[in-house]
């Protein structure tokens, strides 16, 4: 029936989770109605398409009004905010769903500058990921919004996100990873890295946040503390002092023989013969790349290309030698303590080495796949 | 005598960016009351300014306090150019002028009023800042205190202390000590939108001028009514209705009507039936006796519209005589209305500048048999007689048990007027006279029914161009007037009827008995013996505008009944011509409406309608009539018979007739099943049939006897052509979906009250629909519109079944040529405790073959099974902690449904704020009203010049209504309340100019602010 106004406004804002999901997924009102129709809503409730359309449009208008508030979730839940009367559970649902991320989309956004230029390119992302453009834009904007707000905030990034956007821990961690990678400008878009998915980066980012950042418990050295006193502590930055200290591990290059001996003696019999012989023969290369990487990390360019280096210098050669990820894990399990053992005279460097290898091992194992 | 208002501005938040260059705002606040303005300092460069101002003090006259709203205006300071307005808050100070104790009179009031700390006199909280061009723009935190010095001066202009309730019943926690009677006031003014200055000022200035004026006028009307109440010795107004007539160029009329009463707090629960009337002082100044003011030659369309009715029979052979049943009684002895003769009326203008269309009617109040007044109450000073009241009108819809003795029937009067310029706004005599006439009319109708009082009285207008239709309606009744102290002085059966002996005080069926004697019946109706007591006489159909009186015996459940009609109107006629056309058409419209209503009622197998509201709206091309009520089956009244289609003239349509008959029978059976009416089918129908000697009725009786064996009160529907078939198809309403109960009364009659769950979800909703009516088949289309609107409401609430929709109120406007706007207001109560076994299977079956939605629905299933137990637990936990108020599923499964997988964020859910419930009802199901904190009445105007960008007209309206409700909630909360009862929306005028991409909407909402407590589970069980 032709009409110019068709609205239903209740005292408590009516939210239909099903329709909300369709909206968040970027469906237009017509698309959403079509989906619902296919789900059999008309037969179920004895309605016709007009009613359904009117209902969906009604919800969509509500969501549209809500959207502005959803950009600052704290406003939605503030006491004395009377525009929308929504109970706590539903508020949570609204926020959580609105900030929902698709891993495939985030992977595409990762490492790109969050500028309007890239926002325009989202149609390519949409094409590639088969996620609707609207949804891609929403995710892009959400990442940008959260990035902008928490970038400057001191303290733990996950907590910051949780407090300011009222997201679940899980989702907050996702955003934290994205923001961490963006702030440190890690290279993630190289062709060689294309095989990595978001969960790989997520894992690595959180390893670094946990162990390498200025707020991490490892930050113990005196130099470090004096430095961090002057600037606000945040776990978004990789601990500069730590990276500086990492240069010391280059000593291992000189103690290569001892290192090889330590590792090989331990691994003998634990690896298959073929892999063992490969390890033995190319130990120098493997070890050198890990140590050199550590030694150079204090240069920011090197830090940025961390993932590229890991893939190029570690993952690819090992893959060529047909190592399995179990082999890799075993190797790393013995390689790290062997290094520690060699630093026995210098316990500070031993700690630094351990702190470095903890993250690198974990990341390597994670990204060692096809 | 002055009152002192103290205002403190604490802070603002979420203000809009007013300075683009710095992305901030330099905000300050202007506080204005009457002629005085105060300002805060400028808080630079912040969207969340902290003024924390000193106390601004206003010393004002208390009359001004009542009239003037406190205006809080947020401004953006600009060094070089004019300061920009951010937005405004209008604060009605009236709720702060009444102490919650409501001690009422003189000295006692003085004591309470001067104690500002008594709770109700402080307002504090975050209030939304509203701008007519931009909508909501942040919030401001304020504290307002009022200190009032009492004024016992006899000549005072103020009436602080008189409390207003829009609640049309005895407010909870109070008892009515005495009823002073009907109070009314009318104020006219120029509409700022139509003044010359409007041509040169900005839309914002114009809108604000209007908002301010509306607010002032509203206050003034209340103050003046309050004065009358004080004169009468009352202390409150209940059932207060305030209407704005936007006449356009001729001005603006604000009308208030209500019932003056003396309220006293009662600490026990029972409603006291102790009430008595006090007569109005006829002599005092402004209450000049109106009776004399009536000129016999003025516009009145008299019609006892839908009273106790005779069976509606249209004689196929005499299509030229579609006389309403009420009119036919002209031949009878009692002179109800000058009838058939008046149809062929004269038309002429009365002199004196008022050029109005007239149908000449002799006012018959002289010939009305005045019922013998045997209502003598002890105490000479107290009461003389109801009839002594100028207007024995009560605007309440619900009355204490035992108050109503007999219900006579609905009485109504309409009058068509031509609007003229109001020359002297100080003396709004014309408008006053119009209403006086119509009230007299209604009163005389009631008297014709042998009733002395009109209950559930309402007044309405519909304006199109310069023509205005005034309507007044109510329920004629006889009430028991009992002295407060001497309760033994029972004056039951104050009627002059032969059935006095039957009206024992506690006979539940007594209310239905006719209040007039059989001999002096005003028009032919069918009477039968009361099916309950077998003594009293009852009509075959009872129609009333009030709520079903408590204790009435109802079989089955009630349901919504609605008759809709649309008559075309010649668009080219103007002025007198148009008025005459409308006036001539109205009786036909009403008759048709009534016929449709009665036939629908019979098709449903019911015999009474309550809460009937008939709205007649006039537009450029159409006149639309909509009658809405709640149909039910009164045990006392005879079982109605199904309407029978017949077409004696054309036999070839036999098959068609059969088909229609079958349809009717099916609909009837479905309704019987649905509303549980089957029970009384077994009842022996040994109703005595009164014989009618009235010659006018004989043929109709004969007809009946032929058509139905056994039942004498059958009705016949003529089918002569296709049109008629349409008409019959209109009689059969599509069934209300399973799980819904829809009524326009407070509660569903026949549905036990304790079946409301302990923690029901309450949802007042506003539905606005605007569309086109085609010129062809307008009536059919109209019908479809209404059906669609109802269905869309069911569809909207589909996930909250079982659901009860109460107090459904429709209003129709015809703003443009071929446009119709339907506004629906109602309250949905969900989560009723039906036994799970009842509900589960029905949802289960509807699920079959549904597909992907199934997984979600499974929750519902489990839910319904669990709900009984889980709710008990939940209910007992805490009253503050009500998680799912609007998603109407019970909490446990709801969480399961809502929670996103892997959501661990529960810890971050903020402490839940107490929601503000808004209901159109007078009570809050599941809660108990503890205190009334005042009556609020808001007038908002919203304008936009970017309608398309706002999401079209729908988007504009939706955000506007959402904001308005938000503001209402904020004010409720600031006054210390947590709910609003008797919520109303009396105006919703939407203007649209698509070419300019511009739209404007004007809304009047309000209600009673209350503080309510959730009922404890024990109490409910």
PDB file of C-alpha atoms in Angstrom, chain A residues 57-219:
ATOM      1  CA  UNK A  57      12.447  -0.550   7.171  1.00  0.00           C
ATOM      2  CA  UNK A  58      11.311   0.412  10.633  1.00  0.00           C
ATOM      3  CA  UNK A  59      14.175  -1.498  12.168  1.00  0.00           C
ATOM      4  CA  UNK A  60      16.624  -0.113   9.686  1.00  0.00           C
ATOM      5  CA  UNK A  61      15.658   3.418  10.561  1.00  0.00           C
ATOM      6  CA  UNK A  62      16.177   2.634  14.207  1.00  0.00           C
ATOM      7  CA  UNK A  63      19.593   1.163  13.463  1.00  0.00           C
ATOM      8  CA  UNK A  64      20.451   4.170  11.403  1.00  0.00           C
ATOM      9  CA  UNK A  65      19.605   6.437  14.320  1.00  0.00           C
ATOM     10  CA  UNK A  66      21.514   4.192  16.682  1.00  0.00           C
ATOM     11  CA  UNK A  67      24.577   4.089  14.484  1.00  0.00           C
ATOM     12  CA  UNK A  68      25.795   7.508  15.519  1.00  0.00           C
ATOM     13  CA  UNK A  69      25.603   6.519  19.168  1.00  0.00           C
ATOM     14  CA  UNK A  70      27.287   3.217  18.473  1.00  0.00           C
ATOM     15  CA  UNK A  71      30.364   5.125  17.413  1.00  0.00           C
ATOM     16  CA  UNK A  72      30.765   6.078  21.043  1.00  0.00           C
ATOM     17  CA  UNK A  73      29.284   3.145  22.945  1.00  0.00           C
ATOM     18  CA  UNK A  74      29.854   4.841  26.268  1.00  0.00           C
ATOM     19  CA  UNK A  75      27.177   7.339  25.325  1.00  0.00           C
ATOM     20  CA  UNK A  76      24.726   4.564  24.669  1.00  0.00           C
ATOM     21  CA  UNK A  77      25.104   3.159  28.131  1.00  0.00           C
ATOM     22  CA  UNK A  78      25.572   6.401  30.052  1.00  0.00           C
ATOM     23  CA  UNK A  79      23.081   6.999  32.817  1.00  0.00           C
ATOM     24  CA  UNK A  80      20.625   9.682  31.905  1.00  0.00           C
ATOM     25  CA  UNK A  81      20.851   8.938  28.235  1.00  0.00           C
ATOM     26  CA  UNK A  82      17.211   8.781  27.379  1.00  0.00           C
ATOM     27  CA  UNK A  83      16.984   8.784  23.618  1.00  0.00           C
ATOM     28  CA  UNK A  84      17.005   5.050  23.396  1.00  0.00           C
ATOM     29  CA  UNK A  85      15.665   2.875  26.128  1.00  0.00           C
ATOM     30  CA  UNK A  86      17.483  -0.390  25.718  1.00  0.00           C
ATOM     31  CA  UNK A  87      18.300  -2.940  28.369  1.00  0.00           C
ATOM     32  CA  UNK A  88      21.850  -3.896  29.182  1.00  0.00           C
ATOM     33  CA  UNK A  89      21.942  -7.208  27.378  1.00  0.00           C
ATOM     34  CA  UNK A  90      20.662  -5.727  24.193  1.00  0.00           C
ATOM     35  CA  UNK A  91      23.035  -2.799  24.415  1.00  0.00           C
ATOM     36  CA  UNK A  92      25.830  -5.308  24.661  1.00  0.00           C
ATOM     37  CA  UNK A  93      24.482  -7.166  21.684  1.00  0.00           C
ATOM     38  CA  UNK A  94      24.216  -3.993  19.647  1.00  0.00           C
ATOM     39  CA  UNK A  95      27.744  -2.926  20.384  1.00  0.00           C
ATOM     40  CA  UNK A  96      29.363  -6.309  20.013  1.00  0.00           C
ATOM     41  CA  UNK A  97      27.706  -7.020  16.704  1.00  0.00           C
ATOM     42  CA  UNK A  98      28.394  -3.593  15.349  1.00  0.00           C
ATOM     43  CA  UNK A  99      32.095  -3.982  16.042  1.00  0.00           C
ATOM     44  CA  UNK A 100      32.227  -7.533  14.789  1.00  0.00           C
ATOM     45  CA  UNK A 101      35.206  -8.227  12.524  1.00  0.00           C
ATOM     46  CA  UNK A 102      35.591 -10.644   9.665  1.00  0.00           C
ATOM     47  CA  UNK A 103      39.095 -12.068   9.678  1.00  0.00           C
ATOM     48  CA  UNK A 104      39.326 -12.031   5.914  1.00  0.00           C
ATOM     49  CA  UNK A 105      38.448  -8.362   5.785  1.00  0.00           C
ATOM     50  CA  UNK A 106      40.820  -7.426   8.559  1.00  0.00           C
ATOM     51  CA  UNK A 107      43.601  -9.300   6.817  1.00  0.00           C
ATOM     52  CA  UNK A 108      43.095  -7.032   3.833  1.00  0.00           C
ATOM     53  CA  UNK A 109      42.964  -3.894   5.911  1.00  0.00           C
ATOM     54  CA  UNK A 110      46.001  -4.904   7.918  1.00  0.00           C
ATOM     55  CA  UNK A 111      49.124  -2.906   7.266  1.00  0.00           C
ATOM     56  CA  UNK A 112      47.365  -0.361   5.114  1.00  0.00           C
ATOM     57  CA  UNK A 113      47.136   3.231   6.086  1.00  0.00           C
ATOM     58  CA  UNK A 114      43.674   3.886   7.436  1.00  0.00           C
ATOM     59  CA  UNK A 115      43.078   6.761   5.091  1.00  0.00           C
ATOM     60  CA  UNK A 116      40.118   7.682   2.991  1.00  0.00           C
ATOM     61  CA  UNK A 117      42.110   6.621  -0.053  1.00  0.00           C
ATOM     62  CA  UNK A 118      42.120   3.081   1.167  1.00  0.00           C
ATOM     63  CA  UNK A 119      38.491   3.335   2.147  1.00  0.00           C
ATOM     64  CA  UNK A 120      37.745   3.851  -1.512  1.00  0.00           C
ATOM     65  CA  UNK A 121      39.593   0.693  -2.385  1.00  0.00           C
ATOM     66  CA  UNK A 122      37.350  -1.356  -0.189  1.00  0.00           C
ATOM     67  CA  UNK A 123      35.280  -2.487  -3.132  1.00  0.00           C
ATOM     68  CA  UNK A 124      38.256  -4.624  -4.142  1.00  0.00           C
ATOM     69  CA  UNK A 125      38.371  -6.052  -0.669  1.00  0.00           C
ATOM     70  CA  UNK A 126      34.685  -6.711  -0.848  1.00  0.00           C
ATOM     71  CA  UNK A 127      35.098  -8.495  -4.157  1.00  0.00           C
ATOM     72  CA  UNK A 128      37.955 -10.577  -2.902  1.00  0.00           C
ATOM     73  CA  UNK A 129      36.367 -11.571   0.402  1.00  0.00           C
ATOM     74  CA  UNK A 130      32.756 -11.866  -0.738  1.00  0.00           C
ATOM     75  CA  UNK A 131      31.745  -9.685   2.166  1.00  0.00           C
ATOM     76  CA  UNK A 132      29.437  -6.830   1.285  1.00  0.00           C
ATOM     77  CA  UNK A 133      30.997  -3.449   0.734  1.00  0.00           C
ATOM     78  CA  UNK A 134      28.915  -1.872   3.470  1.00  0.00           C
ATOM     79  CA  UNK A 135      30.151  -4.372   5.966  1.00  0.00           C
ATOM     80  CA  UNK A 136      33.741  -3.796   4.821  1.00  0.00           C
ATOM     81  CA  UNK A 137      33.320  -0.063   5.256  1.00  0.00           C
ATOM     82  CA  UNK A 138      31.842  -0.517   8.698  1.00  0.00           C
ATOM     83  CA  UNK A 139      34.793  -2.672   9.733  1.00  0.00           C
ATOM     84  CA  UNK A 140      37.271  -0.290   8.205  1.00  0.00           C
ATOM     85  CA  UNK A 141      35.686   2.661   9.976  1.00  0.00           C
ATOM     86  CA  UNK A 142      35.518   0.801  13.248  1.00  0.00           C
ATOM     87  CA  UNK A 143      39.195  -0.086  13.076  1.00  0.00           C
ATOM     88  CA  UNK A 144      40.020   3.494  12.218  1.00  0.00           C
ATOM     89  CA  UNK A 145      37.868   4.848  15.039  1.00  0.00           C
ATOM     90  CA  UNK A 146      39.311   2.561  17.657  1.00  0.00           C
ATOM     91  CA  UNK A 147      42.813   3.101  16.351  1.00  0.00           C
ATOM     92  CA  UNK A 148      42.417   6.848  16.595  1.00  0.00           C
ATOM     93  CA  UNK A 149      41.162   6.750  20.145  1.00  0.00           C
ATOM     94  CA  UNK A 150      43.476   4.209  21.752  1.00  0.00           C
ATOM     95  CA  UNK A 151      46.625   5.172  19.897  1.00  0.00           C
ATOM     96  CA  UNK A 152      47.436   7.882  22.398  1.00  0.00           C
ATOM     97  CA  UNK A 153      46.053   6.248  25.511  1.00  0.00           C
ATOM     98  CA  UNK A 154      48.467   4.971  28.135  1.00  0.00           C
ATOM     99  CA  UNK A 155      48.122   1.565  29.668  1.00  0.00           C
ATOM    100  CA  UNK A 156      47.071  -1.771  28.339  1.00  0.00           C
ATOM    101  CA  UNK A 157      45.566  -1.616  24.924  1.00  0.00           C
ATOM    102  CA  UNK A 158      43.102  -4.450  25.387  1.00  0.00           C
ATOM    103  CA  UNK A 159      41.744  -2.867  28.543  1.00  0.00           C
ATOM    104  CA  UNK A 160      41.581   0.509  26.872  1.00  0.00           C
ATOM    105  CA  UNK A 161      39.513  -0.870  24.056  1.00  0.00           C
ATOM    106  CA  UNK A 162      37.293  -2.755  26.417  1.00  0.00           C
ATOM    107  CA  UNK A 163      36.610   0.248  28.589  1.00  0.00           C
ATOM    108  CA  UNK A 164      36.043   2.713  25.823  1.00  0.00           C
ATOM    109  CA  UNK A 165      34.094   0.561  23.432  1.00  0.00           C
ATOM    110  CA  UNK A 166      32.599  -1.978  25.814  1.00  0.00           C
ATOM    111  CA  UNK A 167      33.610  -4.885  23.658  1.00  0.00           C
ATOM    112  CA  UNK A 168      34.180  -8.451  24.706  1.00  0.00           C
ATOM    113  CA  UNK A 169      37.750  -9.448  25.555  1.00  0.00           C
ATOM    114  CA  UNK A 170      37.975 -11.580  22.478  1.00  0.00           C
ATOM    115  CA  UNK A 171      36.967  -8.780  20.146  1.00  0.00           C
ATOM    116  CA  UNK A 172      39.068  -6.233  21.999  1.00  0.00           C
ATOM    117  CA  UNK A 173      42.113  -8.433  21.479  1.00  0.00           C
ATOM    118  CA  UNK A 174      41.439  -8.525  17.776  1.00  0.00           C
ATOM    119  CA  UNK A 175      41.340  -4.776  17.594  1.00  0.00           C
ATOM    120  CA  UNK A 176      44.417  -4.602  19.793  1.00  0.00           C
ATOM    121  CA  UNK A 177      46.324  -6.755  17.327  1.00  0.00           C
ATOM    122  CA  UNK A 178      45.264  -4.618  14.392  1.00  0.00           C
ATOM    123  CA  UNK A 179      46.157  -1.422  16.186  1.00  0.00           C
ATOM    124  CA  UNK A 180      49.491  -2.817  17.359  1.00  0.00           C
ATOM    125  CA  UNK A 181      50.471  -3.819  13.846  1.00  0.00           C
ATOM    126  CA  UNK A 182      49.320  -0.480  12.501  1.00  0.00           C
ATOM    127  CA  UNK A 183      51.129   1.600  15.117  1.00  0.00           C
ATOM    128  CA  UNK A 184      54.401  -0.263  14.606  1.00  0.00           C
ATOM    129  CA  UNK A 185      53.867  -0.217  10.866  1.00  0.00           C
ATOM    130  CA  UNK A 186      54.737  -3.859  10.383  1.00  0.00           C
ATOM    131  CA  UNK A 187      54.995  -4.914   6.792  1.00  0.00           C
ATOM    132  CA  UNK A 188      52.195  -7.372   6.145  1.00  0.00           C
ATOM    133  CA  UNK A 189      51.244  -6.867   2.541  1.00  0.00           C
ATOM    134  CA  UNK A 190      54.255  -8.276   0.676  1.00  0.00           C
ATOM    135  CA  UNK A 191      53.432 -11.000  -1.762  1.00  0.00           C
ATOM    136  CA  UNK A 192      55.447 -13.459   0.269  1.00  0.00           C
ATOM    137  CA  UNK A 193      53.238 -12.797   3.263  1.00  0.00           C
ATOM    138  CA  UNK A 194      50.036 -13.342   1.407  1.00  0.00           C
ATOM    139  CA  UNK A 195      49.724 -16.875   2.658  1.00  0.00           C
ATOM    140  CA  UNK A 196      49.473 -15.623   6.241  1.00  0.00           C
ATOM    141  CA  UNK A 197      45.977 -15.150   7.597  1.00  0.00           C
ATOM    142  CA  UNK A 198      44.723 -12.835  10.271  1.00  0.00           C
ATOM    143  CA  UNK A 199      44.986 -15.350  13.045  1.00  0.00           C
ATOM    144  CA  UNK A 200      48.742 -15.616  12.388  1.00  0.00           C
ATOM    145  CA  UNK A 201      49.224 -11.911  12.790  1.00  0.00           C
ATOM    146  CA  UNK A 202      46.847 -11.886  15.720  1.00  0.00           C
ATOM    147  CA  UNK A 203      48.977 -14.459  17.457  1.00  0.00           C
ATOM    148  CA  UNK A 204      52.250 -12.735  16.708  1.00  0.00           C
ATOM    149  CA  UNK A 205      50.977  -9.321  17.683  1.00  0.00           C
ATOM    150  CA  UNK A 206      49.798 -10.546  21.038  1.00  0.00           C
ATOM    151  CA  UNK A 207      53.069 -12.383  21.638  1.00  0.00           C
ATOM    152  CA  UNK A 208      54.878  -9.117  21.068  1.00  0.00           C
ATOM    153  CA  UNK A 209      52.415  -7.125  23.171  1.00  0.00           C
ATOM    154  CA  UNK A 210      52.857  -9.573  25.956  1.00  0.00           C
ATOM    155  CA  UNK A 211      56.609 -10.017  25.888  1.00  0.00           C
ATOM    156  CA  UNK A 212      58.223  -7.194  23.977  1.00  0.00           C
ATOM    157  CA  UNK A 213      56.217  -4.114  24.846  1.00  0.00           C
ATOM    158  CA  UNK A 214      57.338  -1.518  27.360  1.00  0.00           C
ATOM    159  CA  UNK A 215      54.702  -2.612  29.842  1.00  0.00           C
ATOM    160  CA  UNK A 216      55.533  -6.269  29.649  1.00  0.00           C
ATOM    161  CA  UNK A 217      56.945  -7.854  32.761  1.00  0.00           C
ATOM    162  CA  UNK A 218      60.272  -8.484  31.066  1.00  0.00           C
ATOM    163  CA  UNK A 219      61.103  -4.830  30.984  1.00  0.00           C
TER     164      UNK A 219
END
